[in-house]
Structure formats: C-alpha cells, structure tokens
Amino acid sequence: QKEVEQDPGPLSVPEGAIVSLNCTYSNSAFQYFMWYRQYSRKGPELLMYTYSSGNKEDGRFTAQVDKSSKYISLFIRDSQPSDSATYLCAMSRRTGTASKLTFGTGTRLQVTL
Amino acid sequence: SAVISQKPSRDICQRGTSLTIQCQVDSQVTMMFWYRQQPGQSLTLIATANQGSEATYESGFVIDKFPISRPNLTFSTLTVSNMSPEDSSIYLCSVSIQGRSYEQYFGPGTRLTVT
C-alpha cells in the first residue's frame, strides 16, 4: 500500500465550477500537508501548506486536513482555464534537519470554457 | 521563495553513457534535494544534497549510479551514470528555506531520454 493515495484523474470541469481534489494517507506521523500545482513541462509550484488539522484559505483555494480520517482536500472555487494543471499533494514528518516530502501521484485537472 | 534553474532542460543520451545535471539557486539555501518523476508515478526522492558532506540517498538509490555534488550553498549536480532506458525520466532539484524544510521549491526539471 502506498503511503499517499491520489486519484490520477483526469478530472474535467466547466469554467466556474468548484473543484475538489483529495488525497488519503496511511502514516499518522505526517504533520505538514502541502499542495503543489504542476503545469505541463514545468516543475511543481507550492500552492499551499497546512500544519496539522483544519482549514486554510488563500483566495480561490482552500486546503482542508482531517487527520482523524487521514484525508486532505484542496477546493478551487470559480475555476478558470488557467487552473488546468496537475495537482500533487505532499506530506512530511520531521526527520532530523530535513523534512522529506512524500508525494501523491497527482490529479490532472482540465477546466473547459 | 527561491528561483531555481536547471541545465540541461532536456537531453537524449545513449545507453551506457553518463549525464550531469546542474541545479543553480539564486540565494543560499539549507537543503537541496534531487527527485525523479516518471510518467504516472509520484515524485520520488533520490537523495538529499548536503553542503560539505556526502549526499544522503534514499532506499533504492546508490551513489555509484547517482553521484551528487554540493560544493556550496547555491549549486548542486546530479550525475546519472551508465544509463539505461529505465533511467528515462524527468529529474528535478528542489530547495528548502532555513527553518521551513517542509516547504520545497522546485526547478523546472531535466527531461532525460535514454535510447
């Protein structure tokens, strides 16, 4: 079983829709939860990070963590064609001076006009 | 954040040869990491590049195959040695900022094809 599971999609939604992207994980030691966005032929770009459980909002993006269920979500409101990308969840636990990230496989999102 | 560049952006190499990938950061950073991204798979950490000491490799990756250098706080190289078609992948370097090692910033990647 992978430590982090993420539906690869693709997920296709019309412009303006609310998008929900999700990951589940098995390791309760994870404390930091990140969402990265990766455009085609580019490196991943950090979107948001959350420590422990709860919600965090940044503009049209909301990250949600439920540690009791080992489930994290990213919501995108009023989705735009420019949101079309692959979204990767990532998690880390403190390991000495470096916190290694464990990634999901990514969900490919397509926002259509 | 940090601005990260990688060279080359892509290359096509023959089986049995080696390729060195460079990663340059615009500011001094504590940690630098090297990842591999294969189609349909998660980003996989190859190693952590430590300045002034040997790199720390993850399970399944060895120094003879992926030697890494980190001569200063802004630069690192990853060499893919004795390549085979299975090494075809995107290789990415990332950095973390002092005190926030859970946040990482990625370079654009090097797309390697081995024939």
PDB file of C-alpha atoms in Angstrom:
ATOM      1  CA  GLN A   1       0.000   0.000   0.000  1.00  0.00           C
ATOM      2  CA  LYS A   2       1.325   3.439  -0.904  1.00  0.00           C
ATOM      3  CA  GLU A   3       1.733   5.935   1.915  1.00  0.00           C
ATOM      4  CA  VAL A   4      -0.185   8.555  -0.063  1.00  0.00           C
ATOM      5  CA  GLU A   5      -3.022   7.773  -2.452  1.00  0.00           C
ATOM      6  CA  GLN A   6      -4.343  10.231  -5.008  1.00  0.00           C
ATOM      7  CA  ASP A   7      -6.763   9.684  -7.871  1.00  0.00           C
ATOM      8  CA  PRO A   8      -4.836  10.437 -11.077  1.00  0.00           C
ATOM      9  CA  GLY A   9      -7.905  11.679 -12.936  1.00  0.00           C
ATOM     10  CA  PRO A  10      -8.158  13.275 -15.397  1.00  0.00           C
ATOM     11  CA  LEU A  11     -10.823  15.494 -13.922  1.00  0.00           C
ATOM     12  CA  SER A  12     -12.656  17.727 -16.384  1.00  0.00           C
ATOM     13  CA  VAL A  13     -14.892  20.563 -15.165  1.00  0.00           C
ATOM     14  CA  PRO A  14     -16.513  23.600 -16.797  1.00  0.00           C
ATOM     15  CA  GLU A  15     -15.211  27.068 -16.072  1.00  0.00           C
ATOM     16  CA  GLY A  16     -16.663  28.469 -12.861  1.00  0.00           C
ATOM     17  CA  ALA A  17     -17.163  25.090 -11.200  1.00  0.00           C
ATOM     18  CA  ILE A  18     -15.975  24.215  -7.720  1.00  0.00           C
ATOM     19  CA  VAL A  19     -13.220  21.616  -7.860  1.00  0.00           C
ATOM     20  CA  SER A  20     -12.465  19.148  -5.098  1.00  0.00           C
ATOM     21  CA  LEU A  21      -9.136  17.328  -5.105  1.00  0.00           C
ATOM     22  CA  ASN A  22      -8.339  14.739  -2.471  1.00  0.00           C
ATOM     23  CA  CYS A  23      -5.630  12.549  -1.002  1.00  0.00           C
ATOM     24  CA  THR A  24      -5.630   9.860   1.612  1.00  0.00           C
ATOM     25  CA  TYR A  25      -2.642   8.709   3.581  1.00  0.00           C
ATOM     26  CA  SER A  26      -1.714   5.912   5.922  1.00  0.00           C
ATOM     27  CA  ASN A  27       1.090   7.302   8.072  1.00  0.00           C
ATOM     28  CA  SER A  28      -0.185   9.131  11.138  1.00  0.00           C
ATOM     29  CA  ALA A  29       3.268  10.699  11.639  1.00  0.00           C
ATOM     30  CA  PHE A  30       2.658  13.194   8.830  1.00  0.00           C
ATOM     31  CA  GLN A  31       2.283  16.685  10.259  1.00  0.00           C
ATOM     32  CA  TYR A  32       2.658  19.051   7.299  1.00  0.00           C
ATOM     33  CA  PHE A  33       0.415  18.861   4.279  1.00  0.00           C
ATOM     34  CA  MET A  34       1.132  20.620   1.011  1.00  0.00           C
ATOM     35  CA  TRP A  35      -0.489  21.086  -2.359  1.00  0.00           C
ATOM     36  CA  TYR A  36       1.624  21.664  -5.431  1.00  0.00           C
ATOM     37  CA  ARG A  37       0.485  22.687  -8.888  1.00  0.00           C
ATOM     38  CA  GLN A  38       2.456  21.498 -11.899  1.00  0.00           C
ATOM     39  CA  TYR A  39       1.901  22.854 -15.351  1.00  0.00           C
ATOM     40  CA  SER A  40       2.961  20.769 -18.322  1.00  0.00           C
ATOM     41  CA  ARG A  41       6.745  20.684 -18.737  1.00  0.00           C
ATOM     42  CA  LYS A  42       7.305  22.765 -15.599  1.00  0.00           C
ATOM     43  CA  GLY A  43       8.438  21.974 -12.077  1.00  0.00           C
ATOM     44  CA  PRO A  44       5.893  21.723  -9.247  1.00  0.00           C
ATOM     45  CA  GLU A  45       4.926  25.025  -7.625  1.00  0.00           C
ATOM     46  CA  LEU A  46       3.960  25.219  -3.977  1.00  0.00           C
ATOM     47  CA  LEU A  47       0.330  26.374  -3.665  1.00  0.00           C
ATOM     48  CA  MET A  48      -0.468  25.970  -0.005  1.00  0.00           C
ATOM     49  CA  TYR A  49       0.686  24.223   3.103  1.00  0.00           C
ATOM     50  CA  THR A  50      -1.132  23.377   6.315  1.00  0.00           C
ATOM     51  CA  TYR A  51       0.133  22.217   9.650  1.00  0.00           C
ATOM     52  CA  SER A  52      -1.950  19.579  11.409  1.00  0.00           C
ATOM     53  CA  SER A  53      -5.754  19.584  11.083  1.00  0.00           C
ATOM     54  CA  GLY A  54      -8.051  22.388   9.974  1.00  0.00           C
ATOM     55  CA  ASN A  55      -8.728  24.663   7.053  1.00  0.00           C
ATOM     56  CA  LYS A  56      -6.622  27.269   5.322  1.00  0.00           C
ATOM     57  CA  GLU A  57      -7.863  29.688   2.697  1.00  0.00           C
ATOM     58  CA  ASP A  58      -5.925  31.633   0.100  1.00  0.00           C
ATOM     59  CA  GLY A  59      -8.003  33.436  -2.486  1.00  0.00           C
ATOM     60  CA  ARG A  60      -9.944  30.865  -4.504  1.00  0.00           C
ATOM     61  CA  PHE A  61      -8.097  27.977  -2.877  1.00  0.00           C
ATOM     62  CA  THR A  62      -8.989  26.225   0.375  1.00  0.00           C
ATOM     63  CA  ALA A  63      -6.933  23.421   1.882  1.00  0.00           C
ATOM     64  CA  GLN A  64      -8.540  21.098   4.386  1.00  0.00           C
ATOM     65  CA  VAL A  65      -6.914  18.482   6.586  1.00  0.00           C
ATOM     66  CA  ASP A  66      -8.731  15.815   8.597  1.00  0.00           C
ATOM     67  CA  LYS A  67      -6.069  13.906  10.495  1.00  0.00           C
ATOM     68  CA  SER A  68      -8.611  11.645  12.192  1.00  0.00           C
ATOM     69  CA  SER A  69      -9.654  10.325   8.775  1.00  0.00           C
ATOM     70  CA  LYS A  70      -6.177  10.712   7.216  1.00  0.00           C
ATOM     71  CA  TYR A  71      -7.744  12.711   4.416  1.00  0.00           C
ATOM     72  CA  ILE A  72      -6.786  16.033   2.850  1.00  0.00           C
ATOM     73  CA  SER A  73      -8.586  18.134   0.281  1.00  0.00           C
ATOM     74  CA  LEU A  74      -7.992  21.119  -1.942  1.00  0.00           C
ATOM     75  CA  PHE A  75     -11.003  23.110  -3.109  1.00  0.00           C
ATOM     76  CA  ILE A  76     -10.812  25.528  -6.001  1.00  0.00           C
ATOM     77  CA  ARG A  77     -13.678  27.985  -6.315  1.00  0.00           C
ATOM     78  CA  ASP A  78     -14.668  29.687  -9.550  1.00  0.00           C
ATOM     79  CA  SER A  79     -12.258  27.507 -11.514  1.00  0.00           C
ATOM     80  CA  GLN A  80     -10.516  29.075 -14.501  1.00  0.00           C
ATOM     81  CA  PRO A  81      -8.910  27.562 -17.610  1.00  0.00           C
ATOM     82  CA  SER A  82      -5.578  28.727 -16.154  1.00  0.00           C
ATOM     83  CA  ASP A  83      -6.143  26.271 -13.291  1.00  0.00           C
ATOM     84  CA  SER A  84      -5.698  23.405 -15.761  1.00  0.00           C
ATOM     85  CA  ALA A  85      -2.670  21.549 -14.414  1.00  0.00           C
ATOM     86  CA  THR A  86      -1.677  18.529 -12.380  1.00  0.00           C
ATOM     87  CA  TYR A  87      -2.189  18.937  -8.638  1.00  0.00           C
ATOM     88  CA  LEU A  88       0.058  16.959  -6.321  1.00  0.00           C
ATOM     89  CA  CYS A  89      -0.465  16.518  -2.642  1.00  0.00           C
ATOM     90  CA  ALA A  90       2.597  16.117  -0.460  1.00  0.00           C
ATOM     91  CA  MET A  91       3.192  15.373   3.184  1.00  0.00           C
ATOM     92  CA  SER A  92       6.084  15.455   5.559  1.00  0.00           C
ATOM     93  CA  ARG A  93       7.146  14.437   9.009  1.00  0.00           C
ATOM     94  CA  ARG A  94      10.114  15.871  10.824  1.00  0.00           C
ATOM     95  CA  THR A  95      13.163  13.761  10.156  1.00  0.00           C
ATOM     96  CA  GLY A  96      16.256  15.358  11.600  1.00  0.00           C
ATOM     97  CA  THR A  97      17.224  18.584   9.875  1.00  0.00           C
ATOM     98  CA  ALA A  98      15.395  17.749   6.654  1.00  0.00           C
ATOM     99  CA  SER A  99      11.709  17.048   6.266  1.00  0.00           C
ATOM    100  CA  LYS A 100      11.345  14.624   3.403  1.00  0.00           C
ATOM    101  CA  LEU A 101       8.252  15.018   1.299  1.00  0.00           C
ATOM    102  CA  THR A 102       6.079  12.106   0.261  1.00  0.00           C
ATOM    103  CA  PHE A 103       4.016  12.850  -2.809  1.00  0.00           C
ATOM    104  CA  GLY A 104       0.827  11.552  -4.297  1.00  0.00           C
ATOM    105  CA  THR A 105       0.819  10.679  -7.985  1.00  0.00           C
ATOM    106  CA  GLY A 106      -1.049  13.868  -8.885  1.00  0.00           C
ATOM    107  CA  THR A 107      -4.519  14.587 -10.275  1.00  0.00           C
ATOM    108  CA  ARG A 108      -4.712  16.085 -13.735  1.00  0.00           C
ATOM    109  CA  LEU A 109      -7.338  18.841 -13.888  1.00  0.00           C
ATOM    110  CA  GLN A 110      -8.808  20.279 -17.079  1.00  0.00           C
ATOM    111  CA  VAL A 111     -11.039  23.358 -16.832  1.00  0.00           C
ATOM    112  CA  THR A 112     -13.002  23.850 -20.020  1.00  0.00           C
ATOM    113  CA  LEU A 113     -14.584  27.007 -21.437  1.00  0.00           C
TER     114      LEU A 113
ATOM    115  CA  SER B   1      10.869  31.536  -2.087  1.00  0.00           C
ATOM    116  CA  ALA B   2      13.839  30.919  -4.392  1.00  0.00           C
ATOM    117  CA  VAL B   3      14.446  30.921  -8.130  1.00  0.00           C
ATOM    118  CA  ILE B   4      15.947  27.660  -9.346  1.00  0.00           C
ATOM    119  CA  SER B   5      17.419  26.887 -12.734  1.00  0.00           C
ATOM    120  CA  GLN B   6      18.475  23.541 -14.168  1.00  0.00           C
ATOM    121  CA  LYS B   7      20.710  22.609 -17.054  1.00  0.00           C
ATOM    122  CA  PRO B   8      20.166  20.973 -19.438  1.00  0.00           C
ATOM    123  CA  SER B   9      16.414  21.294 -19.808  1.00  0.00           C
ATOM    124  CA  ARG B  10      16.345  18.108 -21.848  1.00  0.00           C
ATOM    125  CA  ASP B  11      18.711  15.601 -23.398  1.00  0.00           C
ATOM    126  CA  ILE B  12      18.712  12.406 -25.388  1.00  0.00           C
ATOM    127  CA  CYS B  13      21.537  10.079 -24.411  1.00  0.00           C
ATOM    128  CA  GLN B  14      22.801   6.709 -25.477  1.00  0.00           C
ATOM    129  CA  ARG B  15      22.758   3.653 -23.267  1.00  0.00           C
ATOM    130  CA  GLY B  16      25.915   3.296 -21.192  1.00  0.00           C
ATOM    131  CA  THR B  17      26.811   6.989 -21.095  1.00  0.00           C
ATOM    132  CA  SER B  18      26.512   9.448 -18.221  1.00  0.00           C
ATOM    133  CA  LEU B  19      24.800  12.821 -17.910  1.00  0.00           C
ATOM    134  CA  THR B  20      25.414  15.514 -15.324  1.00  0.00           C
ATOM    135  CA  ILE B  21      22.516  17.798 -14.429  1.00  0.00           C
ATOM    136  CA  GLN B  22      23.183  21.155 -12.816  1.00  0.00           C
ATOM    137  CA  CYS B  23      20.977  22.984 -10.347  1.00  0.00           C
ATOM    138  CA  GLN B  24      21.572  26.661  -9.519  1.00  0.00           C
ATOM    139  CA  VAL B  25      19.687  28.665  -6.882  1.00  0.00           C
ATOM    140  CA  ASP B  26      19.567  32.451  -6.675  1.00  0.00           C
ATOM    141  CA  SER B  27      20.101  32.512  -2.897  1.00  0.00           C
ATOM    142  CA  GLN B  28      21.822  30.451  -0.238  1.00  0.00           C
ATOM    143  CA  VAL B  29      19.669  27.560   0.903  1.00  0.00           C
ATOM    144  CA  THR B  30      19.996  24.968   3.600  1.00  0.00           C
ATOM    145  CA  MET B  31      18.816  21.862   1.852  1.00  0.00           C
ATOM    146  CA  MET B  32      18.821  20.746  -1.753  1.00  0.00           C
ATOM    147  CA  PHE B  33      17.047  17.647  -2.978  1.00  0.00           C
ATOM    148  CA  TRP B  34      17.006  15.587  -6.148  1.00  0.00           C
ATOM    149  CA  TYR B  35      13.837  13.868  -7.361  1.00  0.00           C
ATOM    150  CA  ARG B  36      12.823  11.636 -10.216  1.00  0.00           C
ATOM    151  CA  GLN B  37       9.399  11.923 -11.830  1.00  0.00           C
ATOM    152  CA  GLN B  38       8.303   9.089 -14.072  1.00  0.00           C
ATOM    153  CA  PRO B  39       5.015   9.104 -16.001  1.00  0.00           C
ATOM    154  CA  GLY B  40       2.071   8.114 -13.839  1.00  0.00           C
ATOM    155  CA  GLN B  41       4.213   7.866 -10.723  1.00  0.00           C
ATOM    156  CA  SER B  42       4.844  10.021  -7.693  1.00  0.00           C
ATOM    157  CA  LEU B  43       7.831  12.273  -7.417  1.00  0.00           C
ATOM    158  CA  THR B  44      10.456  10.028  -5.877  1.00  0.00           C
ATOM    159  CA  LEU B  45      13.235  11.426  -3.737  1.00  0.00           C
ATOM    160  CA  ILE B  46      16.655  10.237  -4.910  1.00  0.00           C
ATOM    161  CA  ALA B  47      18.847  11.961  -2.356  1.00  0.00           C
ATOM    162  CA  THR B  48      19.405  14.994  -0.182  1.00  0.00           C
ATOM    163  CA  ALA B  49      22.447  17.013  -1.201  1.00  0.00           C
ATOM    164  CA  ASN B  50      24.323  18.181   1.877  1.00  0.00           C
ATOM    165  CA  GLN B  51      26.803  21.035   1.614  1.00  0.00           C
ATOM    166  CA  GLY B  52      30.241  19.940   2.739  1.00  0.00           C
ATOM    167  CA  SER B  53      29.385  16.287   3.209  1.00  0.00           C
ATOM    168  CA  GLU B  54      28.195  13.292   1.242  1.00  0.00           C
ATOM    169  CA  ALA B  55      24.669  13.148  -0.036  1.00  0.00           C
ATOM    170  CA  THR B  56      22.079  11.089   1.809  1.00  0.00           C
ATOM    171  CA  TYR B  57      20.471   8.550  -0.504  1.00  0.00           C
ATOM    172  CA  GLU B  58      17.012   7.038  -0.289  1.00  0.00           C
ATOM    173  CA  SER B  59      16.339   3.342  -0.411  1.00  0.00           C
ATOM    174  CA  GLY B  60      16.826   2.020  -3.915  1.00  0.00           C
ATOM    175  CA  PHE B  61      19.286   4.721  -4.987  1.00  0.00           C
ATOM    176  CA  VAL B  62      23.063   4.401  -4.712  1.00  0.00           C
ATOM    177  CA  ILE B  63      25.971   6.778  -5.020  1.00  0.00           C
ATOM    178  CA  ASP B  64      27.658   4.830  -7.816  1.00  0.00           C
ATOM    179  CA  LYS B  65      24.610   5.271 -10.027  1.00  0.00           C
ATOM    180  CA  PHE B  66      23.629   8.813  -8.950  1.00  0.00           C
ATOM    181  CA  PRO B  67      26.704  10.673  -7.675  1.00  0.00           C
ATOM    182  CA  ILE B  68      25.851  14.102  -6.298  1.00  0.00           C
ATOM    183  CA  SER B  69      27.993  17.124  -5.588  1.00  0.00           C
ATOM    184  CA  ARG B  70      27.144  20.163  -3.446  1.00  0.00           C
ATOM    185  CA  PRO B  71      30.186  22.451  -3.473  1.00  0.00           C
ATOM    186  CA  ASN B  72      28.378  25.486  -1.990  1.00  0.00           C
ATOM    187  CA  LEU B  73      25.010  26.721  -0.749  1.00  0.00           C
ATOM    188  CA  THR B  74      23.693  27.686  -4.181  1.00  0.00           C
ATOM    189  CA  PHE B  75      24.755  24.861  -6.507  1.00  0.00           C
ATOM    190  CA  SER B  76      24.464  21.104  -6.887  1.00  0.00           C
ATOM    191  CA  THR B  77      24.905  18.483  -9.595  1.00  0.00           C
ATOM    192  CA  LEU B  78      23.370  15.067 -10.121  1.00  0.00           C
ATOM    193  CA  THR B  79      25.029  12.585 -12.450  1.00  0.00           C
ATOM    194  CA  VAL B  80      23.083   9.708 -13.930  1.00  0.00           C
ATOM    195  CA  SER B  81      25.740   7.085 -14.638  1.00  0.00           C
ATOM    196  CA  ASN B  82      25.865   4.154 -17.038  1.00  0.00           C
ATOM    197  CA  MET B  83      22.394   4.994 -18.266  1.00  0.00           C
ATOM    198  CA  SER B  84      19.783   2.513 -19.447  1.00  0.00           C
ATOM    199  CA  PRO B  85      16.343   3.179 -20.970  1.00  0.00           C
ATOM    200  CA  GLU B  86      14.835   2.698 -17.479  1.00  0.00           C
ATOM    201  CA  ASP B  87      16.571   5.931 -16.443  1.00  0.00           C
ATOM    202  CA  SER B  88      14.413   7.898 -18.878  1.00  0.00           C
ATOM    203  CA  SER B  89      12.578  10.321 -16.639  1.00  0.00           C
ATOM    204  CA  ILE B  90      12.290  13.913 -15.504  1.00  0.00           C
ATOM    205  CA  TYR B  91      14.869  14.839 -12.889  1.00  0.00           C
ATOM    206  CA  LEU B  92      14.077  17.756 -10.599  1.00  0.00           C
ATOM    207  CA  CYS B  93      16.036  19.566  -7.979  1.00  0.00           C
ATOM    208  CA  SER B  94      14.344  21.342  -5.127  1.00  0.00           C
ATOM    209  CA  VAL B  95      15.401  23.519  -2.223  1.00  0.00           C
ATOM    210  CA  SER B  96      14.019  24.314   1.169  1.00  0.00           C
ATOM    211  CA  ILE B  97      14.381  27.509   3.157  1.00  0.00           C
ATOM    212  CA  GLN B  98      16.130  27.679   6.509  1.00  0.00           C
ATOM    213  CA  GLY B  99      13.687  26.792   9.274  1.00  0.00           C
ATOM    214  CA  ARG B 100      10.924  25.697   6.886  1.00  0.00           C
ATOM    215  CA  SER B 101      12.263  22.465   5.492  1.00  0.00           C
ATOM    216  CA  TYR B 102       8.763  21.152   4.915  1.00  0.00           C
ATOM    217  CA  GLU B 103       8.312  23.717   2.137  1.00  0.00           C
ATOM    218  CA  GLN B 104      10.198  22.951  -1.011  1.00  0.00           C
ATOM    219  CA  TYR B 105      10.646  24.917  -4.214  1.00  0.00           C
ATOM    220  CA  PHE B 106      11.359  23.108  -7.445  1.00  0.00           C
ATOM    221  CA  GLY B 107      13.389  23.753 -10.520  1.00  0.00           C
ATOM    222  CA  PRO B 108      11.873  23.312 -13.995  1.00  0.00           C
ATOM    223  CA  GLY B 109      13.266  19.806 -14.401  1.00  0.00           C
ATOM    224  CA  THR B 110      15.519  17.992 -16.846  1.00  0.00           C
ATOM    225  CA  ARG B 111      13.781  15.670 -19.279  1.00  0.00           C
ATOM    226  CA  LEU B 112      16.085  12.734 -19.996  1.00  0.00           C
ATOM    227  CA  THR B 113      15.542  10.149 -22.712  1.00  0.00           C
ATOM    228  CA  VAL B 114      17.899   7.189 -22.941  1.00  0.00           C
ATOM    229  CA  THR B 115      17.994   5.275 -26.210  1.00  0.00           C
TER     230      THR B 115
END
